[in-house]
Coordinates of C-alpha atoms and ligand atoms in Angstrom, one line a residue:
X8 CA 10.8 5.6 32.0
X9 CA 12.3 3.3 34.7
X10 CA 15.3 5.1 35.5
X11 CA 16.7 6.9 37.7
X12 CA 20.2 8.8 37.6
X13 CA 21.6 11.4 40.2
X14 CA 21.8 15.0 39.3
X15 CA 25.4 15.1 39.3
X16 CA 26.1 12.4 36.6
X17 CA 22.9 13.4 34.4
X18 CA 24.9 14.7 31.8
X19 CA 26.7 11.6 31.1
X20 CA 24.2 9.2 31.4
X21 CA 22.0 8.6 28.1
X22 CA 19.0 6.7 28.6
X23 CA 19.5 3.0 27.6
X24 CA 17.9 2.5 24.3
X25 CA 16.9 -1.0 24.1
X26 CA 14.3 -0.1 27.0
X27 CA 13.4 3.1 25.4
X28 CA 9.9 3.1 24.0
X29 CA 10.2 6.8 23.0
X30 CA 10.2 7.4 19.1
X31 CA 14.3 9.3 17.6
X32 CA 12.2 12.5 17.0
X33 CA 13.8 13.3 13.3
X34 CA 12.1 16.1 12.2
X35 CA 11.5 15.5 8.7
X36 CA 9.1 16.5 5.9
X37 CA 6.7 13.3 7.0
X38 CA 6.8 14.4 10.8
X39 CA 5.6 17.6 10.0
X40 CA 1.8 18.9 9.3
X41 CA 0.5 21.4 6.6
X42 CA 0.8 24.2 8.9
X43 CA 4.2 23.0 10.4
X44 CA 5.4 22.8 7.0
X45 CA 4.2 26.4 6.4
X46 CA 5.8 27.4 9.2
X47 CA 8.9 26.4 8.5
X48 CA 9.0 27.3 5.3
X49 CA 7.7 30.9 6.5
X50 CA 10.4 31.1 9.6
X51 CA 13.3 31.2 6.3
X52 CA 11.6 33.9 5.0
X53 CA 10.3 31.7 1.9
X54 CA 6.7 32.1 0.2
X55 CA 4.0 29.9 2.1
X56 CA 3.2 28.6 -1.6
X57 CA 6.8 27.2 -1.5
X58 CA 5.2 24.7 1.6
X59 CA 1.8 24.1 -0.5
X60 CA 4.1 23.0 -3.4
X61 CA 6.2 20.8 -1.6
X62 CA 3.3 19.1 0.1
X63 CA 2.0 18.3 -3.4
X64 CA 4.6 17.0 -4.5
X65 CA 5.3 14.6 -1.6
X66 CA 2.2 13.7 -1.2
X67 CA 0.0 14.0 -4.1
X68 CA 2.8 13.4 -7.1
X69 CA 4.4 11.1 -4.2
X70 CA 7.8 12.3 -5.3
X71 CA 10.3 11.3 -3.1
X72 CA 13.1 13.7 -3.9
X73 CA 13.5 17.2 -4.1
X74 CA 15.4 17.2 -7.1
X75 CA 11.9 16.1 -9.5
X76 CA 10.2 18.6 -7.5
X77 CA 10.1 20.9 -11.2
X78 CA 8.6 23.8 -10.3
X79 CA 10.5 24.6 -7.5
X80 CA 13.2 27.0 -8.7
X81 CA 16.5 24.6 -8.3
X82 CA 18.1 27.1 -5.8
X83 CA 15.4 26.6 -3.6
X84 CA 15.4 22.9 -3.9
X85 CA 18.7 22.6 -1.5
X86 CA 17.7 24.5 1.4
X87 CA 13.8 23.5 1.5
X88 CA 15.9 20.0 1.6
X89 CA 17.4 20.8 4.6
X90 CA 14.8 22.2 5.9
X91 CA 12.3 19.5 5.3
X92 CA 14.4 16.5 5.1
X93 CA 12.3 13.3 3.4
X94 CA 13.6 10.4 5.7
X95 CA 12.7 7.6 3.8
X96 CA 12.6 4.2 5.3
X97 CA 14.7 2.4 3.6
X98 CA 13.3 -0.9 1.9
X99 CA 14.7 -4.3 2.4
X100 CA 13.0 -6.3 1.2
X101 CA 9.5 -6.4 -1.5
X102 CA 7.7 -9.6 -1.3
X103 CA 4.8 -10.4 -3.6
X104 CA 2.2 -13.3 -3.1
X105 CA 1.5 -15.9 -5.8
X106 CA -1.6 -13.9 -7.0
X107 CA 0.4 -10.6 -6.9
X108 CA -2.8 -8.5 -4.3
X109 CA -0.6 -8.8 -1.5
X110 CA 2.9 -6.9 -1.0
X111 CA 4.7 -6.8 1.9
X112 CA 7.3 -4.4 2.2
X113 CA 10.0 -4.9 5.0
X114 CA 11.8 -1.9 6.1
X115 CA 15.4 -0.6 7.5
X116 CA 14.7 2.7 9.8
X117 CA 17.4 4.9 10.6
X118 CA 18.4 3.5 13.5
X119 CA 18.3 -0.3 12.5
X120 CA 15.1 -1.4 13.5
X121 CA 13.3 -3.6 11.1
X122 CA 9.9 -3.4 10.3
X123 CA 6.9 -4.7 7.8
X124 CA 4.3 -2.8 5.9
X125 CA 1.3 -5.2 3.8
X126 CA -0.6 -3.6 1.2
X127 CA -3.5 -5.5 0.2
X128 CA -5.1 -4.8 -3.5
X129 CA -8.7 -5.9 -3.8
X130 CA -11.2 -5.1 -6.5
X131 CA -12.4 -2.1 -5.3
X132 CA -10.0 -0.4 -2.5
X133 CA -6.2 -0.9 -2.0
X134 CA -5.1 -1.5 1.8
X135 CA -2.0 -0.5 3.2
X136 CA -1.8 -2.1 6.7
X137 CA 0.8 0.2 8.8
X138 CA 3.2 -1.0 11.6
X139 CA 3.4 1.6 14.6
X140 CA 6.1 0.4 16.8
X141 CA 8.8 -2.2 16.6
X142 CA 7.6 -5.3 18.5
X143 CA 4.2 -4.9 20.9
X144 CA 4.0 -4.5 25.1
X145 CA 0.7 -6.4 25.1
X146 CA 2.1 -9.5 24.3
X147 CA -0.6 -11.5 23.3
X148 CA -0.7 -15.4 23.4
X149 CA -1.2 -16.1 19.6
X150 CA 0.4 -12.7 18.2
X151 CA 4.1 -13.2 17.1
X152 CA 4.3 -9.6 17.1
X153 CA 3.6 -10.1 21.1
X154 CA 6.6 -12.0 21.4
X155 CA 9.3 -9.5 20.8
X156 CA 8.1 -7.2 23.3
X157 CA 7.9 -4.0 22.6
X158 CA 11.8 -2.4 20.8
X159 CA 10.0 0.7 20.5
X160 CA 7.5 3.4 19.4
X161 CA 7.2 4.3 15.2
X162 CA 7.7 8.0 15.1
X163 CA 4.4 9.7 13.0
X164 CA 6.8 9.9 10.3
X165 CA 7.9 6.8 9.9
X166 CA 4.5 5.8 9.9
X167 CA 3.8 8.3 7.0
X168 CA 7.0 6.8 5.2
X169 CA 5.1 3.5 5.1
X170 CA 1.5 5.1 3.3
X171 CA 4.0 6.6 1.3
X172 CA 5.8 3.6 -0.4
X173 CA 2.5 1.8 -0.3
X174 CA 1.1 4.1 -2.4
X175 CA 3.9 4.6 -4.4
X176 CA 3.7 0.5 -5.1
X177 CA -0.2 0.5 -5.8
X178 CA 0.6 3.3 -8.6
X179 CA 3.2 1.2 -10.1
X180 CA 0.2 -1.3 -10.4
X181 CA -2.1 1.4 -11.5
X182 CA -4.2 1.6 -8.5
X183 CA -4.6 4.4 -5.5
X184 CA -4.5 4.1 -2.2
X185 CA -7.3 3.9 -0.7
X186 CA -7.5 2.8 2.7
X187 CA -5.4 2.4 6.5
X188 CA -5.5 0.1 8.6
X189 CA -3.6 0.3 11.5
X190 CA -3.3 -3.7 12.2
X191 CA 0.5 -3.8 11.6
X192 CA 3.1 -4.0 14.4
X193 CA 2.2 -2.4 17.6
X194 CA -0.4 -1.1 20.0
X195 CA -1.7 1.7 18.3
X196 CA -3.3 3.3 21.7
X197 CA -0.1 2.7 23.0
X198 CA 1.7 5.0 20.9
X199 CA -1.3 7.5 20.7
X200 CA 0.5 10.9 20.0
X201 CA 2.1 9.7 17.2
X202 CA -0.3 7.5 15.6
X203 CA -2.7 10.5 16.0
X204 CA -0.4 12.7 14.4
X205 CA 0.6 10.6 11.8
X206 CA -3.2 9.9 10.5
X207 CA -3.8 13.5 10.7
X208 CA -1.1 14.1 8.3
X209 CA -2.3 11.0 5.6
X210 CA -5.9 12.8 6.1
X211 CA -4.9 16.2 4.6
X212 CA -7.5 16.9 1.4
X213 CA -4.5 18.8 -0.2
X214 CA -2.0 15.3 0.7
X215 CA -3.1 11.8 1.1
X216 CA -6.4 12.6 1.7
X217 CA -7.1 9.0 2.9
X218 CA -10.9 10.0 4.3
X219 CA -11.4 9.2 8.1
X220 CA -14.2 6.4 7.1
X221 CA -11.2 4.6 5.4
X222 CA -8.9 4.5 8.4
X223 CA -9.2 1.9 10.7
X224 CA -7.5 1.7 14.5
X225 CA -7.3 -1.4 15.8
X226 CA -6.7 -1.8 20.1
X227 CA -6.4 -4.7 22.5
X228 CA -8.4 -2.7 24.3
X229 CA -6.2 0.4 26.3
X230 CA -9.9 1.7 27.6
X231 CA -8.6 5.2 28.4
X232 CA -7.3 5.6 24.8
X233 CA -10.8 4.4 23.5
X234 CA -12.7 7.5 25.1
X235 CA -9.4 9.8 23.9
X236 CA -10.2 8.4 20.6
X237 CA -13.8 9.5 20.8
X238 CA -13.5 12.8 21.5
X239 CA -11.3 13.3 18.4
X240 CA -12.5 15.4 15.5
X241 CA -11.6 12.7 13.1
X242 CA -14.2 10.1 13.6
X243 CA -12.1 7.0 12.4
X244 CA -13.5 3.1 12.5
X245 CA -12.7 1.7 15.7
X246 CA -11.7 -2.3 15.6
X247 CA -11.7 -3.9 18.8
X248 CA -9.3 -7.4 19.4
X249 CA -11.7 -9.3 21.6
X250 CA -11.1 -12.7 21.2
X251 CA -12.7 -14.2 23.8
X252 CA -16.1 -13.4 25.4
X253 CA -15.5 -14.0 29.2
X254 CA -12.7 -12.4 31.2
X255 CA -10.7 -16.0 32.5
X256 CA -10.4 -16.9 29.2
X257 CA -9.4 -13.2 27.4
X258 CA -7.3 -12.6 30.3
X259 CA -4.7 -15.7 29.3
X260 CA -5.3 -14.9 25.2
X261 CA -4.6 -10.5 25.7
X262 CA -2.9 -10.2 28.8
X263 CA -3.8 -6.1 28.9
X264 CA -7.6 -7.7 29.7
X265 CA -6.3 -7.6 33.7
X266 CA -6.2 -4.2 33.2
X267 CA -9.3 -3.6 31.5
X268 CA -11.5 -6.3 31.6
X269 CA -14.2 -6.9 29.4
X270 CA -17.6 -4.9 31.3
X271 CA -15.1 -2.4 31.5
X272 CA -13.9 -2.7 27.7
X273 CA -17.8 -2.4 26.6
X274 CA -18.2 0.3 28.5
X275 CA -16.0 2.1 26.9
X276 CA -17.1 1.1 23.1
X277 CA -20.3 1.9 24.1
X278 CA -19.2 5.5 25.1
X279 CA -17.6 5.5 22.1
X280 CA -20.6 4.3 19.7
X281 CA -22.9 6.8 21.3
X282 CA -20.5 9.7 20.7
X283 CA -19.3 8.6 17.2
X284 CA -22.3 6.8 15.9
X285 CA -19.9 4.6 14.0
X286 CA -20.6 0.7 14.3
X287 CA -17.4 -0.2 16.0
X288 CA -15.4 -4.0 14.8
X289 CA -14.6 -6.8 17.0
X290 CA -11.9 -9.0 16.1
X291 CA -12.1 -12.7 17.2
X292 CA -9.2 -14.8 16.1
X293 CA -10.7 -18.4 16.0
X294 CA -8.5 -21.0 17.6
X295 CA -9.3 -24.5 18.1
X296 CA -10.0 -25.8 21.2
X297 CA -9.3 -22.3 22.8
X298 CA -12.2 -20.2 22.2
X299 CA -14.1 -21.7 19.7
X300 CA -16.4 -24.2 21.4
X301 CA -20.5 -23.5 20.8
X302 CA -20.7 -22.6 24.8
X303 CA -18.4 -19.8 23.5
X304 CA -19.8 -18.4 20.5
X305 CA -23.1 -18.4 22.7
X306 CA -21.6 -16.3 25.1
X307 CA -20.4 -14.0 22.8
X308 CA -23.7 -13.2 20.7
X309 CA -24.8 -12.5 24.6
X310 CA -21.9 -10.0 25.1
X311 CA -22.5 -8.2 22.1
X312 CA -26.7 -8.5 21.3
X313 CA -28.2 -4.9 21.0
X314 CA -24.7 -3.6 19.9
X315 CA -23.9 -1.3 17.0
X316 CA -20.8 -3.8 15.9
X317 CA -19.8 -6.3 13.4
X318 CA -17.5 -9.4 14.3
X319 CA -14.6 -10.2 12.4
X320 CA -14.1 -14.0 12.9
X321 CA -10.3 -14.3 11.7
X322 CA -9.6 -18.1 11.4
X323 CA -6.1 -18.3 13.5
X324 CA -3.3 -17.9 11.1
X325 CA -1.0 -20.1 13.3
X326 CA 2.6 -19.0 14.5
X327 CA 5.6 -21.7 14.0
X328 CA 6.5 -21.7 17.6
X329 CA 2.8 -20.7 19.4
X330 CA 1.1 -24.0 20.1
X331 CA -2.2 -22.1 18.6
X332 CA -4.1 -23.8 15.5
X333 CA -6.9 -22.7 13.3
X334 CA -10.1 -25.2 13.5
X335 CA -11.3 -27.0 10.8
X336 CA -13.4 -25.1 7.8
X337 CA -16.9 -27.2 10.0
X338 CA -15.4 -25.6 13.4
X339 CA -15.0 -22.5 11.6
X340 CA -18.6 -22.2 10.1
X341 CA -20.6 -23.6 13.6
X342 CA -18.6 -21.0 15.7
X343 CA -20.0 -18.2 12.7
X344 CA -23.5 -20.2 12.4
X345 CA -24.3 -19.8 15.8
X346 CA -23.3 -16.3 15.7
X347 CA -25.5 -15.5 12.5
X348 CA -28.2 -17.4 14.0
X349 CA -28.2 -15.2 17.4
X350 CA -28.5 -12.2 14.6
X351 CA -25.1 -10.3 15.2
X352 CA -23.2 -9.4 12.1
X353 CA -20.3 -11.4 11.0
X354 CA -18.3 -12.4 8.5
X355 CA -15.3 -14.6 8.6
X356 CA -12.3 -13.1 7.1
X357 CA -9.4 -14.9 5.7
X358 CA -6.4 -13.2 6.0
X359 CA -4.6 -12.3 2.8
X360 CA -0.4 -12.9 2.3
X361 CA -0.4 -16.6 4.2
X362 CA 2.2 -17.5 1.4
X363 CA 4.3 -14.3 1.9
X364 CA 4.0 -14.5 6.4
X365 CA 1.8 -11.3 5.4
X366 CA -0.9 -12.2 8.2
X367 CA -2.6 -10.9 10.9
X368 CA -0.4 -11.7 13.7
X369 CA 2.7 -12.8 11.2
X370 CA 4.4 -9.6 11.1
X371 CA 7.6 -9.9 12.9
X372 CA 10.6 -8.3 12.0
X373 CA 12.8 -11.8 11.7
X374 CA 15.1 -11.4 9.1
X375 CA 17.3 -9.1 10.2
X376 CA 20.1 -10.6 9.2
X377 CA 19.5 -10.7 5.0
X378 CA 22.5 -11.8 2.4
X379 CA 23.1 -9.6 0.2
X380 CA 22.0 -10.9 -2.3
X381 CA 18.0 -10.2 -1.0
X382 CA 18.6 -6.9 -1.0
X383 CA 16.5 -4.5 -3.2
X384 CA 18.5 -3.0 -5.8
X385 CA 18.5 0.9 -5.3
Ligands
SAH2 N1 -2.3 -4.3 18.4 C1 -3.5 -4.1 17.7 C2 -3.4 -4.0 16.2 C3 -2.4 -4.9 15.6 S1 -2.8 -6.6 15.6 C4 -4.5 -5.1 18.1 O1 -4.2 -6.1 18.8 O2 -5.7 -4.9 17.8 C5 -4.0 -6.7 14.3 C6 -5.0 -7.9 14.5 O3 -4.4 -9.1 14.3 C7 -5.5 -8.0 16.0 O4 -6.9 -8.2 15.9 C8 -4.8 -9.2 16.5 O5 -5.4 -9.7 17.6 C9 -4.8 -10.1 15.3 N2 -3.8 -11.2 15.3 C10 -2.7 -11.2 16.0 N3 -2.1 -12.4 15.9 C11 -2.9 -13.1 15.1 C12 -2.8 -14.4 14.5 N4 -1.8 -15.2 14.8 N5 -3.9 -14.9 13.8 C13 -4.9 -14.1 13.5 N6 -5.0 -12.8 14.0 C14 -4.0 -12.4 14.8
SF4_3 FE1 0.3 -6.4 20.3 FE2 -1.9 -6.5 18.8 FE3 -0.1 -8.5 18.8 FE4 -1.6 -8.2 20.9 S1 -2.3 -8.7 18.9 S2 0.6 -8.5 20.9 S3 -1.8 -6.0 21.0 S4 0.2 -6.4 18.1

């Protein structure tokens, strides 16, 4: 951090938190790993089945107090509440979209920060799409996420509170949870020890058990992350927010491309293909006139022939005050003809929740300020 304060007035001086991108490190039940959990548990002299149990509870029964924890003697329930606290986010808001697939959940966190969670129900697998910090760094163009800046970092915790209510609201539909993305809020590589933590935790066979094939991390591109990432045990599906083929142009649309530009991006998903064997995603968001002119998608079948990848061509779903549109359905299908033609795997993708500002690139905390009156019930 940025700041610098003389030895003698250290003690008074607390860092300043709206430039803080450091996580409240609340220790509770979500922020804490089987074998934390069992560790606690153990340090008060309790059973390490007592742990086991309340991991079940909380994450298979997805009980969210300790008081329906039933087989818990109710003596115990108090103190393995204090122990283990369940921080819950607290909802603010449930939206639904007109065909009822969609929910977006928008949350209070302790320390009033707003934030939004989208689960996406589909035939076959359930997707919750997790934020991971409050506003973004990156601050790209098109993203209105990007135009907060970054408030700061999700603790892994609050990040399990979201899977949590996600799955709680696919039950109540009479689905399960299937699948993670992590294409909320936030630079996920930019908040690395936490995301890391918390998908470790949603992993757990005896928990979540949300397998590592069904998680999905999507980056900008923070290059040093991407080889971190590799050399996990987990192997997760890496998505990769390209958006433009040639440096000039990715440079004005993800500003982190100065950074790491694109030869030096590819390097690193190639490193990361070869270690993983997992086809990695790219991401294009199509907008007109910007990066969606033949010339373009030619250059990008060049960038990525030979590749073990898949593009995700995700017509723009325009911000209010971005000057950014989304072509025309002909733009739309030349840009993915030419692709298909050149033989790289694609598939355009039409972002679910338009109705409910659910998209890609929607989520923005703006309604902070709610009546009343829009408040969910408790
Ligand atoms: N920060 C990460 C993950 C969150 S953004 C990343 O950038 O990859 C998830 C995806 O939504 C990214 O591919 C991002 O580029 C895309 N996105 C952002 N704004 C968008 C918009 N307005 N329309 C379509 N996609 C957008
Ligand atoms: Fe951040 Fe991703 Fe939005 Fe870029 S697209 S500003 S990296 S959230």
């Amino acid at each position: 951090m940025n700041v610098s304060v003389s030895a003698s007035t250290t003690a008074h001086v607390s860092p300043p938190r709206s430039v803080s991108a450091r996580a409240p490190r609340p220790r509770g039940l979500y922020d804490l790993s089987a074998a934390e959990l069992e560790t606690r548990v153990s340090d008060q002299g309790l059973p390490a089945y007592r742990a086991r149990q309340l991991w079940g509870w909380a994450y298979r029964q997805l009980v969210t107090d300790y008081s329906e924890m039933t087989n818990i003697p109710e003596s115990l329930r108090g103190p393995l509440s204090r122990l283990a606290p369940i921080s819950l986010l607290e909802p603010v808001r449930n939206l639904s979209s007109d065909d009822g697939e969609t929910i977006k959940t928008l949350y209070r966190t302790g320390d009033g920060q707003v934030l939004e969670t989208v689960l996406m129900l589909y035939p076959n697998r359930a997707t919750v799409c997790v934020s991971c910090q409050v506003g973004c760094a990156v601050g790209c163009a098109f993203c209105a996420t990007g135009l907060m800046g970054l408030t700061r970092n999700l603790g892994a915790g609050e990040m399990v509170a979201q899977v949590v209510g996600a799955a709680r609201e696919a039950r109540l539909r009479g689905r399960e949870l299937t699948n993670i993305v992590m294409m909320g809020m936030g630079e996920p590589l930019q908040n690395y020890t936490e995301t890391m933590k918390f998908i470790n935790i949603v992993h757990d066979p005896d928990g979540l058990d949300i397998g590592a094939r069904r998680i999905t991390v999507s980056t900008s591109g923070v290059v040093p992350r991407i080889d971190a990432l590799a050399a996990e045990p987990l192997q997760l599906n890496l998505a990769v927010s390209l958006h433009a083929p040639r440096d000039e142009l990715r440079s004005k649309l993800v500003p982190i491309n100065r950074r790491y530009p694109i030869a030096t991006l590819m390097a690193a998903v190639d490193r990361y293909i070869a270690k993983t064997r997992r086809r990695v995603s790219f991401e294009y968001a199509l907008m007109r006139g910007i990066n969606d002119s033949e010339q373009t998608a030619c250059d990008l079948a060049d960038l990525l022939r030979g590749r073990l990848c898949h593009v995700n061509i995700i017509p723009l779903n325009p911000v209010d005050v971005l000057p950014y549109e989304r072509p025309n359905p002909e733009g739309i299908e030349r840009f993915a003809g030419i692709l298909r033609a050149a033989g790289i795997p694609s598939t355009v993708r039409y972002s679910r929740g338009l109705d409910i500002d659910a998209a890609c690139g929607q989520l923005r905390a703006k309604e902070l300020e709610l009546p009343a009156a829009s408040r969910i019930p408790s």
